Tab-separated table of C-alpha atoms and ligand atoms in Angstrom:
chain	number	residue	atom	x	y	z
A	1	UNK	CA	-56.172	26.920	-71.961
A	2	UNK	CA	-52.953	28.830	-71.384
A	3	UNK	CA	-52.101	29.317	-67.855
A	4	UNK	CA	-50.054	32.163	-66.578
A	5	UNK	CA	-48.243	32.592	-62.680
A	6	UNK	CA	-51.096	34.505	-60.428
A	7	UNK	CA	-50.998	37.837	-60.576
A	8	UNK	CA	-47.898	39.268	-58.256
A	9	UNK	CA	-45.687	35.764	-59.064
A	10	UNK	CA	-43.285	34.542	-60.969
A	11	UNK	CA	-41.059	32.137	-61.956
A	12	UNK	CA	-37.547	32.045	-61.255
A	13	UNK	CA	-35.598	30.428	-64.355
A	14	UNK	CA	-32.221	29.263	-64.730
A	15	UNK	CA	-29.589	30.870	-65.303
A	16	UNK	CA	-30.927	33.675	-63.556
A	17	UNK	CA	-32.515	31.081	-60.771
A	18	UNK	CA	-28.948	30.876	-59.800
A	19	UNK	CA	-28.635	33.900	-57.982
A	20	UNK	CA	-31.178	32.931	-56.108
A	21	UNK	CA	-29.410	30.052	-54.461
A	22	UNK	CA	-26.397	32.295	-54.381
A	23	UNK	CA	-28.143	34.999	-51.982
A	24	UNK	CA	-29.659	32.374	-49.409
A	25	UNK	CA	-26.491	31.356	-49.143
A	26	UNK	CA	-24.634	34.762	-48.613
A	27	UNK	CA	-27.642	36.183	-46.474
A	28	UNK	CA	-27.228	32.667	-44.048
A	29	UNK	CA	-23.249	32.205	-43.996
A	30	UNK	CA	-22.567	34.957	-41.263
A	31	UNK	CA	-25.610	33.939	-39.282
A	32	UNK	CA	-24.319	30.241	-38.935
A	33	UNK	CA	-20.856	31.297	-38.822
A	34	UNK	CA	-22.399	33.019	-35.237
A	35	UNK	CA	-23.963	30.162	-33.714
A	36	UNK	CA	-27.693	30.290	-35.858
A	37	UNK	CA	-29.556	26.867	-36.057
A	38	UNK	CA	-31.605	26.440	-39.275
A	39	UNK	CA	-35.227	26.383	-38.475
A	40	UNK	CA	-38.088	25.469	-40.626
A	41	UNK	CA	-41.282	26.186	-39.739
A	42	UNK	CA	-44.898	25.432	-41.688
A	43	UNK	CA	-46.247	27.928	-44.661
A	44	UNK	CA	-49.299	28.002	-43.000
A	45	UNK	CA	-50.512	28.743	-39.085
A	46	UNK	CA	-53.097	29.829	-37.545
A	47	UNK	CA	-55.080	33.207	-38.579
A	48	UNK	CA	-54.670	34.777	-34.893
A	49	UNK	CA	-51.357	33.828	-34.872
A	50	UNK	CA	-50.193	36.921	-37.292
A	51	UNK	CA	-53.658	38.739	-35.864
A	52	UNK	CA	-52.259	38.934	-32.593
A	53	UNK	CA	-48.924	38.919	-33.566
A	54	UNK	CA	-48.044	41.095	-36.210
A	55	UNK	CA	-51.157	43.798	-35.150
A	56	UNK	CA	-54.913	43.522	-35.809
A	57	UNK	CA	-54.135	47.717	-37.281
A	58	UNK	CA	-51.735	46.858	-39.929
A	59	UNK	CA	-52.031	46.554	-43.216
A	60	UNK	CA	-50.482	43.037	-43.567
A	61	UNK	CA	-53.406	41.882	-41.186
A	62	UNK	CA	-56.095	44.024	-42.801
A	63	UNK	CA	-55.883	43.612	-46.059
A	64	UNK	CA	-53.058	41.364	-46.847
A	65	UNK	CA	-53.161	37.918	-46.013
A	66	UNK	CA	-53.952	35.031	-48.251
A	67	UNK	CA	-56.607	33.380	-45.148
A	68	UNK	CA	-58.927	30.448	-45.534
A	69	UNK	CA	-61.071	28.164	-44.060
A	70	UNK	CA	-59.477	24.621	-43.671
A	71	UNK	CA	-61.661	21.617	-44.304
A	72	UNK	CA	-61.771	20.847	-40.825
A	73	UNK	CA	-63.370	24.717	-40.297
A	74	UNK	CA	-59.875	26.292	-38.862
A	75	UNK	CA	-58.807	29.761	-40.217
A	76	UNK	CA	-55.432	29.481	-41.431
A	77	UNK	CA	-53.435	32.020	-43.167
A	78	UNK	CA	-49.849	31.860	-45.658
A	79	UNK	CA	-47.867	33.266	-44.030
A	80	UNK	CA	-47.045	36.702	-44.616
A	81	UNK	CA	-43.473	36.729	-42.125
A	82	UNK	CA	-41.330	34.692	-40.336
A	83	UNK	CA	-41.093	35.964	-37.350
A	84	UNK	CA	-44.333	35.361	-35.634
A	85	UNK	CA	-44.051	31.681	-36.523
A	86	UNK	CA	-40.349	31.221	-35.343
A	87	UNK	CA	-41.513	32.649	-31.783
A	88	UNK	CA	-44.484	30.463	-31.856
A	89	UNK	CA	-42.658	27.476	-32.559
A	90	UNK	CA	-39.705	28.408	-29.682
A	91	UNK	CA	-42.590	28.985	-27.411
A	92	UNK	CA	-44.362	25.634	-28.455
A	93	UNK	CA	-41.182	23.658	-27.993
A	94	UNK	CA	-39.796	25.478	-24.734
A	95	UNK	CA	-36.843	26.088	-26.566
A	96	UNK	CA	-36.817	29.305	-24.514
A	97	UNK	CA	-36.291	27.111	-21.238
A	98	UNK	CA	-32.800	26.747	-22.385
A	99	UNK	CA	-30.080	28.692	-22.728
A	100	UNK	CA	-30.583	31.919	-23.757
A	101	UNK	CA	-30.625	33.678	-26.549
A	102	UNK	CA	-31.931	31.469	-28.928
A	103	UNK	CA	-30.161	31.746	-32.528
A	104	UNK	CA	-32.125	30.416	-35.648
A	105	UNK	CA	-32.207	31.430	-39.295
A	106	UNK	CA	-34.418	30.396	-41.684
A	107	UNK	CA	-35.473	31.017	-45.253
A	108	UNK	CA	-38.765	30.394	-47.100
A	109	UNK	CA	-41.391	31.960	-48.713
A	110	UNK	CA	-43.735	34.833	-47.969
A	111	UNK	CA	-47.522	35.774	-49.450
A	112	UNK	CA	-48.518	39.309	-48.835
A	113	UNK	CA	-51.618	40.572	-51.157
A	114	UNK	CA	-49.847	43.683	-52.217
A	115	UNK	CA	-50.022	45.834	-55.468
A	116	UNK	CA	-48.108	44.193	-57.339
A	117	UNK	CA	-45.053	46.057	-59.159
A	118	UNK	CA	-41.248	46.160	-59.267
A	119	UNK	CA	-39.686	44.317	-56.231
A	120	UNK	CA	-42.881	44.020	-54.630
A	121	UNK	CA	-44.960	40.766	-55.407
A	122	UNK	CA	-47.371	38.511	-54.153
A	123	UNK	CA	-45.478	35.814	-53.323
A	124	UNK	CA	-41.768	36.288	-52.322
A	125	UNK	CA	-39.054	35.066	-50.589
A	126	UNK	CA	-36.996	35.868	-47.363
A	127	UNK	CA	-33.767	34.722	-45.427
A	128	UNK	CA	-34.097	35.590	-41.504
A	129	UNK	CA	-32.027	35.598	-38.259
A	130	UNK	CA	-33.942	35.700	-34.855
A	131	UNK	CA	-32.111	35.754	-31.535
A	132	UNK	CA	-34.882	35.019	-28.642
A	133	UNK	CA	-34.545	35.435	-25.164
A	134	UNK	CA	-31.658	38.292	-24.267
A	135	UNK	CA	-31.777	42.047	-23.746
A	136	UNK	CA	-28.576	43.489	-24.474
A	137	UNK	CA	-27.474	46.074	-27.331
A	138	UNK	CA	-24.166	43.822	-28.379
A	139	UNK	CA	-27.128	41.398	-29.541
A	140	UNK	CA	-28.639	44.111	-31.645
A	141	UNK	CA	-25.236	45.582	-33.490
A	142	UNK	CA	-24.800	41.602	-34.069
A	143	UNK	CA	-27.677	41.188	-35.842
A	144	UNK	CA	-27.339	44.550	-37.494
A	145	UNK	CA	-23.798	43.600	-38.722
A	146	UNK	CA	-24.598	40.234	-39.462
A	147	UNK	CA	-27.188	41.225	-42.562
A	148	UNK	CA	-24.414	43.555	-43.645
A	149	UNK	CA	-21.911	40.928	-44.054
A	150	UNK	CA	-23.788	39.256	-45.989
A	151	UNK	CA	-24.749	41.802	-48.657
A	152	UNK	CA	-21.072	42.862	-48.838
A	153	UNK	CA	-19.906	38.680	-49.471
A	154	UNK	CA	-22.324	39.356	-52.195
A	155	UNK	CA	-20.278	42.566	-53.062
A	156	UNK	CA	-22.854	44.803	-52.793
A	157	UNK	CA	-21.503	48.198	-51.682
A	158	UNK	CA	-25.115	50.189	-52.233
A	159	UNK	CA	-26.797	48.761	-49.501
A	160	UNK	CA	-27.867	51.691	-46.671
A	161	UNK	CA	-28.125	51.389	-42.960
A	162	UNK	CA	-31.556	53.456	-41.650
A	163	UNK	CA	-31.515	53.151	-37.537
A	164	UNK	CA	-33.898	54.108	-34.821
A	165	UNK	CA	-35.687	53.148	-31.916
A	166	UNK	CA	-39.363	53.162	-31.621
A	167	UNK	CA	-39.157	53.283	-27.087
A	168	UNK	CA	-40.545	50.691	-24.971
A	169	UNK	CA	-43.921	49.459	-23.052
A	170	UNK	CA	-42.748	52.757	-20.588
A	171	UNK	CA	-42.265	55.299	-23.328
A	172	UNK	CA	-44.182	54.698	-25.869
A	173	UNK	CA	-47.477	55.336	-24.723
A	174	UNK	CA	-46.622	59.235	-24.079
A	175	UNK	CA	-45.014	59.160	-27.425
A	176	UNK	CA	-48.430	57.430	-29.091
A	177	UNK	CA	-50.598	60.620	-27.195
A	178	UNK	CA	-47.763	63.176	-28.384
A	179	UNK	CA	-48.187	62.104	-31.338
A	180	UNK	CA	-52.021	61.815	-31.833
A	181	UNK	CA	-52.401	65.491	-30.438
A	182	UNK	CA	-50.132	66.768	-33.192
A	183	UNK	CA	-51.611	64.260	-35.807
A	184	UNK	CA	-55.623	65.547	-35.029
A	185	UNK	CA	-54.869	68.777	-35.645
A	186	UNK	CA	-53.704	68.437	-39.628
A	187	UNK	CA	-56.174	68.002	-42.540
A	188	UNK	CA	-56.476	64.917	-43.075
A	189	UNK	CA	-58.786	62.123	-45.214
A	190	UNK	CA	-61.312	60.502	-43.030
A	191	UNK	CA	-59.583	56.782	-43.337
A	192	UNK	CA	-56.544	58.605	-42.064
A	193	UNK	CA	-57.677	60.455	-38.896
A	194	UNK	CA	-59.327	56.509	-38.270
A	195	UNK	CA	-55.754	55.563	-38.021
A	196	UNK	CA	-54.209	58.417	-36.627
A	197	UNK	CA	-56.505	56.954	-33.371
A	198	UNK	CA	-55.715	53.000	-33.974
A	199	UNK	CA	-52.136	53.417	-34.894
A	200	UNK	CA	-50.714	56.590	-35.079
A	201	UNK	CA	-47.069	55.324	-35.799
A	202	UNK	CA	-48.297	54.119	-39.405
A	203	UNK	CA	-49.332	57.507	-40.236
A	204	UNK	CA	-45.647	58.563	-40.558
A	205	UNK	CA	-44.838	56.018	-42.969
A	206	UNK	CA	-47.654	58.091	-45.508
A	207	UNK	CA	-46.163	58.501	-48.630
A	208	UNK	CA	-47.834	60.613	-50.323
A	209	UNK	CA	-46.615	64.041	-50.682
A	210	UNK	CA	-49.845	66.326	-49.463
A	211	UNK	CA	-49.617	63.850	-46.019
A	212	UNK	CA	-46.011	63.998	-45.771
A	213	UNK	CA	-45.652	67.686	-46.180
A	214	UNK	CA	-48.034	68.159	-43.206
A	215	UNK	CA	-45.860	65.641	-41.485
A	216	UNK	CA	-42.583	67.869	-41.528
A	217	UNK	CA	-43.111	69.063	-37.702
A	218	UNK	CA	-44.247	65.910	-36.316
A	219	UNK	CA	-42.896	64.705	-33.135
A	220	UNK	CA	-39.687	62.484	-33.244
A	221	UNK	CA	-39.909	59.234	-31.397
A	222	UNK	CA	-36.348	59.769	-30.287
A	223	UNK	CA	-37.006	63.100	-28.324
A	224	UNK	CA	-39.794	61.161	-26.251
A	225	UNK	CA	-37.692	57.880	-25.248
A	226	UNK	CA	-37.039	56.627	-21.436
A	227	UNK	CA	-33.857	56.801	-20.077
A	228	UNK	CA	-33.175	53.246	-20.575
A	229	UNK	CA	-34.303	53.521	-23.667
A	230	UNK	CA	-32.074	56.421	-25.156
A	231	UNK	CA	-29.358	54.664	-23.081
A	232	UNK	CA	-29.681	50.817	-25.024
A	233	UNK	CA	-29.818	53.043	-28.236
A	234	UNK	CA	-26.537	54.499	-27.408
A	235	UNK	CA	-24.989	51.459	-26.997
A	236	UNK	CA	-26.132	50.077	-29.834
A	237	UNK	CA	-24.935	53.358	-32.131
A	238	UNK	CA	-21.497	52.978	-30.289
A	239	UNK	CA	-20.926	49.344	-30.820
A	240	UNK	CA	-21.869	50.051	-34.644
A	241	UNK	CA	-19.310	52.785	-34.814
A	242	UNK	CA	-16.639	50.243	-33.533
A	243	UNK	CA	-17.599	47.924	-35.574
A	244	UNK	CA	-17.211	50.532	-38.503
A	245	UNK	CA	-21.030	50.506	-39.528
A	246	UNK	CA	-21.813	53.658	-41.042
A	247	UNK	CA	-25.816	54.354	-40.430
A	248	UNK	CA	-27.755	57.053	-40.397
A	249	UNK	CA	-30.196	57.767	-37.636
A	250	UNK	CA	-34.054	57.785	-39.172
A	251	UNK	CA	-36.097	59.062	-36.485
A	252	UNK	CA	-39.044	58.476	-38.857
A	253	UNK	CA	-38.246	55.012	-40.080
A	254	UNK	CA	-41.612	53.222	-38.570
A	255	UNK	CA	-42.163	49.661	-39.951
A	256	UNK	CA	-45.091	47.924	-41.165
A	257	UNK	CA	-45.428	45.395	-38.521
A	258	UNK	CA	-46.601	46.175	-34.991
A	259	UNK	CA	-44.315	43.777	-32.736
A	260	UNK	CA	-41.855	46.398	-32.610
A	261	UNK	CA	-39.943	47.749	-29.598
A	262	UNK	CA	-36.585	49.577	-28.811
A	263	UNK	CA	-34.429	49.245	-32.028
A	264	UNK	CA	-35.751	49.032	-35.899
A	265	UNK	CA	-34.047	49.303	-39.061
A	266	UNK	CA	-33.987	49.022	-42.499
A	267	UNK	CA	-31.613	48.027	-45.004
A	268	UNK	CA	-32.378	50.084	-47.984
A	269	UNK	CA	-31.133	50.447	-51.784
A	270	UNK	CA	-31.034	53.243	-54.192
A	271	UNK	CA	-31.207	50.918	-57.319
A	272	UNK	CA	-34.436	49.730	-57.025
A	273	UNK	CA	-37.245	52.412	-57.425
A	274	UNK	CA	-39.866	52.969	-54.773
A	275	UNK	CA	-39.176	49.360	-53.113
A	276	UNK	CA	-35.904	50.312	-51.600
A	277	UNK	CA	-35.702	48.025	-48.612
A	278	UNK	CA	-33.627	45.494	-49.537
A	279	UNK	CA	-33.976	44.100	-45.520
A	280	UNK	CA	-35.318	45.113	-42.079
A	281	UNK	CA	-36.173	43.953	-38.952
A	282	UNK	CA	-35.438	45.229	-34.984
A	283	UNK	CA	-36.226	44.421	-31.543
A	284	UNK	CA	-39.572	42.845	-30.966
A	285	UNK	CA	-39.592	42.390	-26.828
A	286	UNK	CA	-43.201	42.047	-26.311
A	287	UNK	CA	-44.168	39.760	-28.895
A	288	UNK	CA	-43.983	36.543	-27.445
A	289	UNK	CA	-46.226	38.132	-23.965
A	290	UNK	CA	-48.444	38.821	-27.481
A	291	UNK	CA	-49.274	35.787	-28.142
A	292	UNK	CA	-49.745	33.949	-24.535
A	293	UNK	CA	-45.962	33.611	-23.796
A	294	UNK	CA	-43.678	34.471	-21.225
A	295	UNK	CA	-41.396	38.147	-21.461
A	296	UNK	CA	-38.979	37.522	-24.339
A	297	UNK	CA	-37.177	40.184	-25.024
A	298	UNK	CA	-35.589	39.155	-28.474
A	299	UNK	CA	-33.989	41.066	-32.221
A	300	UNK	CA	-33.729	39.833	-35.711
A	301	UNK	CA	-34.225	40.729	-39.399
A	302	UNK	CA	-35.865	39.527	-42.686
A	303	UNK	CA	-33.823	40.108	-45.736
A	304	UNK	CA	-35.818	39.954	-48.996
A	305	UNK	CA	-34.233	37.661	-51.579
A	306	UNK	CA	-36.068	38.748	-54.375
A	307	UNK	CA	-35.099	42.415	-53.688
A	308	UNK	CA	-31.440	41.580	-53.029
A	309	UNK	CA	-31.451	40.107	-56.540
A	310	UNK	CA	-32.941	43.140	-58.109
A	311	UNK	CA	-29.929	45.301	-56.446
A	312	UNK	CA	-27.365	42.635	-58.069
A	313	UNK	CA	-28.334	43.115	-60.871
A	314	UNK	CA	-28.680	47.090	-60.407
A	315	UNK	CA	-25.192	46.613	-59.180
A	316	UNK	CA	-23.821	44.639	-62.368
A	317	UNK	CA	-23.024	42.234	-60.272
A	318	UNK	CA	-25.471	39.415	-61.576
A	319	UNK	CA	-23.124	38.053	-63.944
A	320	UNK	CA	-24.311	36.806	-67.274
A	321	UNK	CA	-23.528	33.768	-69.449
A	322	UNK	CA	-21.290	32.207	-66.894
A	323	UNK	CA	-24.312	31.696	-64.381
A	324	UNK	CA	-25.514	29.312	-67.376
A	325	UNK	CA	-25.667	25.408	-65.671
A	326	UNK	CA	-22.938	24.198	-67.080
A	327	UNK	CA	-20.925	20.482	-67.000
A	328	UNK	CA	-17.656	19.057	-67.648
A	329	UNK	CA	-18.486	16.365	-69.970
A	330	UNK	CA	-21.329	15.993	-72.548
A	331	UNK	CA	-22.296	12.379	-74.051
A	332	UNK	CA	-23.454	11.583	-77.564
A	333	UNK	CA	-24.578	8.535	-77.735
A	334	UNK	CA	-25.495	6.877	-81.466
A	335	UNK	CA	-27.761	4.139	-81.421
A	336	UNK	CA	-29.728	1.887	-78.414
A	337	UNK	CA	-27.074	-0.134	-77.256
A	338	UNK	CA	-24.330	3.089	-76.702
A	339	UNK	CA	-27.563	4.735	-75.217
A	340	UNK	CA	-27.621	2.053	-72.524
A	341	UNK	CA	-23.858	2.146	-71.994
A	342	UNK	CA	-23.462	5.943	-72.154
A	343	UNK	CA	-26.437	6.406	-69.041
A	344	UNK	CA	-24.235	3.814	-67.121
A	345	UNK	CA	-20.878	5.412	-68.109
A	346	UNK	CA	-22.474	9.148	-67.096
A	347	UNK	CA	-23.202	7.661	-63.716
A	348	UNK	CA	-19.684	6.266	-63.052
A	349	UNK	CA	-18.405	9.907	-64.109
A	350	UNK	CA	-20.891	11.896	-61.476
A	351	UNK	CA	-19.588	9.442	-58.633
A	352	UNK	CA	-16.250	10.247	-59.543
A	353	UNK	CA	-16.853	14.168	-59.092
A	354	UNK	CA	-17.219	14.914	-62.693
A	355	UNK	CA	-20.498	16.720	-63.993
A	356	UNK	CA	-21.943	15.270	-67.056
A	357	UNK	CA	-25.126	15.481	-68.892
A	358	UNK	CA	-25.911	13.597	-72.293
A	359	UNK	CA	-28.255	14.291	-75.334
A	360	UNK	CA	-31.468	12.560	-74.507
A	361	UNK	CA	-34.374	11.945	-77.190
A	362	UNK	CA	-32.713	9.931	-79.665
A	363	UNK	CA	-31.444	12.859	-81.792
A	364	UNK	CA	-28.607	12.587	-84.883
A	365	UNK	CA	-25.226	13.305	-84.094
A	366	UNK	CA	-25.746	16.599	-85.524
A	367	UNK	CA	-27.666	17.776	-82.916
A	368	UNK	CA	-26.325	16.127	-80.455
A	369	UNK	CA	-22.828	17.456	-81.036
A	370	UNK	CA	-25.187	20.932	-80.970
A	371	UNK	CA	-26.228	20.181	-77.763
A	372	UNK	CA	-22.549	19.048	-76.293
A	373	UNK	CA	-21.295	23.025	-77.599
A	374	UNK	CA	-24.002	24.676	-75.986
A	375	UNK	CA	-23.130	22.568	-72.762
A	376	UNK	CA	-20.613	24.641	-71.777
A	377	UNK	CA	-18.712	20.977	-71.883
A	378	UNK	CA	-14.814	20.866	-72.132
A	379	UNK	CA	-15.208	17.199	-73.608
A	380	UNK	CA	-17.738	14.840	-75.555
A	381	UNK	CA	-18.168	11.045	-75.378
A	382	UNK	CA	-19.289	9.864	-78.663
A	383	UNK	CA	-20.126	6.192	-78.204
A	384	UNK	CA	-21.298	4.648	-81.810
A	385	UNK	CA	-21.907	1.097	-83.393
A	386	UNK	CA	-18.018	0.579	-83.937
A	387	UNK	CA	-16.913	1.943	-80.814
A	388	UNK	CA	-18.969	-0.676	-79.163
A	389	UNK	CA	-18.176	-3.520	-81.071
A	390	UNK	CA	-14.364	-2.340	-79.666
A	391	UNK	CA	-15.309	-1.832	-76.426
A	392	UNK	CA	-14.195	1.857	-77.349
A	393	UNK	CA	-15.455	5.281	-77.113
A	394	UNK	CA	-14.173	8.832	-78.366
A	395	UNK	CA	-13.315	11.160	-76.129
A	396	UNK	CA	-13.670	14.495	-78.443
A	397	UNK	CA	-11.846	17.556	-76.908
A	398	UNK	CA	-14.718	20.431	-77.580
A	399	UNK	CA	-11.948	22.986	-77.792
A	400	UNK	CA	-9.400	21.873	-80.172
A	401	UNK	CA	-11.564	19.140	-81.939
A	402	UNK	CA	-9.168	16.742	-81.218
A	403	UNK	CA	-10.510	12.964	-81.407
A	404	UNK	CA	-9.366	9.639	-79.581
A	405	UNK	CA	-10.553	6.338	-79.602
A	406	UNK	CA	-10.192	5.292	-75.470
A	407	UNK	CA	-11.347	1.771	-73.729
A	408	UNK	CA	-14.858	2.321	-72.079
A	409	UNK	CA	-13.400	0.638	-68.842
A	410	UNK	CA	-10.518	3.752	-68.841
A	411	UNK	CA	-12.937	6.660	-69.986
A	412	UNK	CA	-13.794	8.039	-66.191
A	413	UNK	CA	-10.047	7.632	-65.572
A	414	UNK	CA	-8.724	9.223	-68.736
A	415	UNK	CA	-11.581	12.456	-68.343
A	416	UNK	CA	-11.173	12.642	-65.085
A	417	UNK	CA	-7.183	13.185	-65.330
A	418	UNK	CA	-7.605	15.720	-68.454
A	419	UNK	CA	-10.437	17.469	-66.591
A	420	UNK	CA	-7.871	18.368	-63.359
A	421	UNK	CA	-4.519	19.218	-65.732
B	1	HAM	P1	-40.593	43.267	-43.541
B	1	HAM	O1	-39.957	44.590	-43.549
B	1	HAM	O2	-42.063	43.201	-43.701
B	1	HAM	O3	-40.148	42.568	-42.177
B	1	HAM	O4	-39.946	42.374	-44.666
B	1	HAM	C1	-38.551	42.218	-44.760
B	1	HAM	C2	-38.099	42.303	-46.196
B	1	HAM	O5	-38.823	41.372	-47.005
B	1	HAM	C3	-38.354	43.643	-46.856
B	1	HAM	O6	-37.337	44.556	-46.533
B	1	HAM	C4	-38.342	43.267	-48.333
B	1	HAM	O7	-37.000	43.165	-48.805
B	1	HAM	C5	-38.956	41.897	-48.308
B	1	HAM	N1	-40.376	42.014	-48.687
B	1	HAM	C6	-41.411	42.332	-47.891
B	1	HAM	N2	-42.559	42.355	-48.592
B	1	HAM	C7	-42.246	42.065	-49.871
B	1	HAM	C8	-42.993	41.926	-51.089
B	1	HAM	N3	-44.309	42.086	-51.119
B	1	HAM	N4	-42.323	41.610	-52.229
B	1	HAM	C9	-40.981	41.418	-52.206
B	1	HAM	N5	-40.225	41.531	-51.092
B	1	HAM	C10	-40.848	41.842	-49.945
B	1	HAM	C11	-40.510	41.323	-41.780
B	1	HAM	O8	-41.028	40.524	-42.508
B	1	HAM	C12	-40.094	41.001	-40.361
B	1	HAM	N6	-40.537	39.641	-40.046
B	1	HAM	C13	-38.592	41.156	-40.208
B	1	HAM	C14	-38.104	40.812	-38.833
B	1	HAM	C15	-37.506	39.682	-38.428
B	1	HAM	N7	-38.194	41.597	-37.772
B	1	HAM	C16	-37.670	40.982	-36.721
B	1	HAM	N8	-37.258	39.797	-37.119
C-alpha cells in the first residue's frame, strides 16, 4: 500500500522546513520582546467551546471542524483557532484575576476542513499574540505593529495593512438591521437570504462577482458606529500614523469568525493568489462573557505560517541552497574499530560547539568522501586501520584537499582552532 498525506496536508521537508522555524521565530520575537508569555494550550477541546465561541453561523463551525466522539462519549473538536482556547484556558486558570492585560503568544497547529488549494489547507499552522483584559486603543496599534515587525525582520516589504471596526454590543445591532433591510431587498440564492437573517455581516465577505456587484451600495459599518466607538477607532488610526503604519481603511473587511468587536484587520499579500491574508485578527471584547466568563475586553492576531512562507518565497526571499542543513565537520570512518572511535570523537566535537555528522551504514570511502562534499563540511576526519594503530586520524581540508595525519586526543582542539581562523 502506498500512503499519501490526507487530502489538504503536507509535509514540510528540509531545506525548505527551515523557513518554517525561521518564521515562528520572526512572527514571536517582537511579541516577547513586549512582555508576551508563551502559552501552550491542547489540540483538542471541547466541541461548544469553538460553538459558542467562534459562532454557531460561521462557516468554521458549520462545516469545518474535524469533531468526534471521544471514547468516553465527549464531543471534541481539533482545533480550528487559537484564540478561543487561549481565553478558555486564562479563564480556567484565573489568570485574568491578575494584572491586567494578559500577554501570551503561542504557535501550533490548526485543522479547518476547507477546499483545499494554494495557501489554504487542511491542516496548517499559526503564530498568535493575545492581550486579555484591557480596553484601550494603544493596546490595539501594539498588536497591530507588533505582526508588522515581524514580517519586516523577515524582510518582507509586500505585506498590506486592511483596518476597520466592526462597532460594539451598542452599535452593532442597528448596524445588523441596516444592514438586513438593504440585504432583503437584492436577488439573492435561497442559502444566502438564510444568512442574510443569521449573520448578515458574512454576506459582505461573498466573493463571487454577481453577489458582490449587488453589494456595491451596501451600508458601511463605519457610518453606523457609536460615539465611543468612532472615537477608540480614531485613536487607534492616530497612534498607527505615529507609529508610521501605513493602512488603509476597509470598511468591508468582515472576518470569518464571529467573536469580533471594535477593531479587525487583516494582513494581506499580493503574491499569493486568492489566499491573500497572510495574518488577521482584532478586538474580541465579548468573547470571554461568550463562553460563561466575566467582561474581558481583549485584542490579538493569528499570523499564518504556512502563508507567510508562500509570500517568502513570492518575495525571493526564501533563499536556496544555503538553507541546506549543513555542518562543520564530516567523519569517514573505515572499518569497526574507527567506527566506534569516530561516534565518540563526533560527540566530543558537538560539546565543544562544533557541528558534525558522519557517514553511517558502513559504506567505502568512496562514498563516504561523497557524502562529506555534499555536507556542506569545511573538513573530514578519515579515521582508518593505520591511523588507529597510531592513535592518529586525518584531518582532510574539503577545500584545498590538503591532508594531515593529527593525534586523536588533539583532533577537537586542532578543528576547533581551524574552524574559528
Ligand atoms: P483567521 O483569519 O481565521 O483568524 O486566521 C488567521 C490566519 O491563519 C489567516 O490570515 C491565514 O494566514 C491563516 N489561515 C487560516 N486558515 C487557513 C488555512 N485553511 N490554510 C492556511 N492558512 C490558514 C484566526 O484564526 C483568529 N483566531 C485570529 C485572532 C487572534 N483574532 C484575535 N486573536
Amino acid at each position: 500500500m502506498n500512503f499519501q498525506a490526507p487530502k489538504g496536508t503536507f509535509d514540510w521537508l528540509p531545506p525548505r522546513s527551515e523557513l518554517v522555524l525561521a518564521v515562528r521565530e520572526a512572527l514571536s520575537a517582537p511579541a516577547r520582546r513586549a512582555g508576551y508569555g508563551y502559552i501552550e494550550t491542547p489540540t483538542f477541546e471541547d466541541t461548544a467551546l469553538f460553538a459558542r465561541g467562534v459562532g454557531e453561523s460561521t462557516d468554521i463551525v458549520t462545516k469545518e471542524m474535524y469533531t468526534f466522539t471521544d471514547k468516553g462519549g465527549r464531543s471534541i473538536t481539533l482545533r480550528p483557532e487559537g484564540t478561543a482556547p487561549v481565553v478558555r484556558a486564562v479563564l480556567q486558570h484565573g489568570l485574568h484575576n491578575g494584572p491586567l492585560p494578559v500577554k501570551l503568544w503561542y504557535s501550533g497547529n490548526n485543522f479547518r476542513y476547507e477546499r483545499a488549494q494554494k495557501g489554504r489547507y487542511r491542516h496548517f499552522s499559526q503564530v498568535g499574540i493575545e492581550a486579555l483584559g484591557a480596553e484601550d486603543p494603544a493596546l490595539d496599534a501594539e498588536v497591530i505593529t507588533l505582526g508588522l515587525d515581524g514580517y519586516a525582520s523577515l524582510g518582507l516589504t509586500g505585506v498590506e495593512l486592511l483596518l476597520n471596526s466592526l462597532g460594539c454590543k451598542d452599535c452593532r445591532p442597528a448596524y445588523r438591521t441596516a444592514l438586513q433591510s438593504f440585504l432583503r431587498g437584492l436577488d439573492l440564492d435561497e442559502q444566502t437570504r438564510a444568512r442574510v437573517e443569521i449573520n448578515p455581516l458574512r454576506v459582505l465577505d461573498d466573493k463571487r462577482p454577481e453577489v458582490r456587484a449587488q453589494l456595491e451600495a451596501a451600508p458601511l459599518v463605519t457610518d453606523h458606529l457609536c460615539e465611543a466607538c468612532k472615537a477608540y477607532h480614531e485613536e487607534v488610526r492616530a497612534l498607527l500614523r505615529a507609529a508610521g503604519v501605513t493602512f488603509t481603511d476597509d470598511p468591508r473587511l468582515v472576518r470569518g469568525l464571529d467573536y469580533y468587536t471594535r477593531t479587525t484587520f487583516e494582513y494581506v499579500h499580493g503574491g499569493l493568489g486568492a489566499q491573500s491574508a497572510v495574518g488577521g485578527g482584532g478586538r474580541y471584547d465579548g468573547l470571554s462573557e461568550m463562553i460563561g466568563g466575566p467582561p474581558l475586553p481583549s485584542v490579538g492576531w493569528a499570523i499564518g505560517v504556512d502563508r507567510t512562507v508562500l509570500a517568502l518565497e513570492a518575495e525571493g526571499l526564501a533563499g536556496g541552497d544555503e538553507r541546506a542543513v549543513r555542518v562543520q565537520v564530516y567523519g569517514v570512518p573505515l572499518g569497526e574499530e574507527a567506527r566506534r572511535e569516530m561516534f565518540t570523537l563526533l560527540r566530543e566535537l558537538r560539546a565543544a560547539g562544533v557541528t558534525a555528522d558522519m557517514a553511517f551504514g558502513g559504506r567505502g570511502v568512496k562514498g563516504a568522501m561523497k557524502s562529506a562534499d555534499r555536507s556542506g563540511a569545511s573538513y573530514a576526519i578519515i579515521l582508518g586501520e593505520r591511523d588507529l594503530a597510531a592513535g592518529t586520524a586525518q584531518i582532510k581540508d574539503l577545500a584545498s584537499g590538503e591532508q594531515t595525519a593529527v593525534p586523536l586526543a588533539e583532533i577537537v582542539t586542532t578543528l576547533k582552532e581551524k574552524l574559528t581562523t
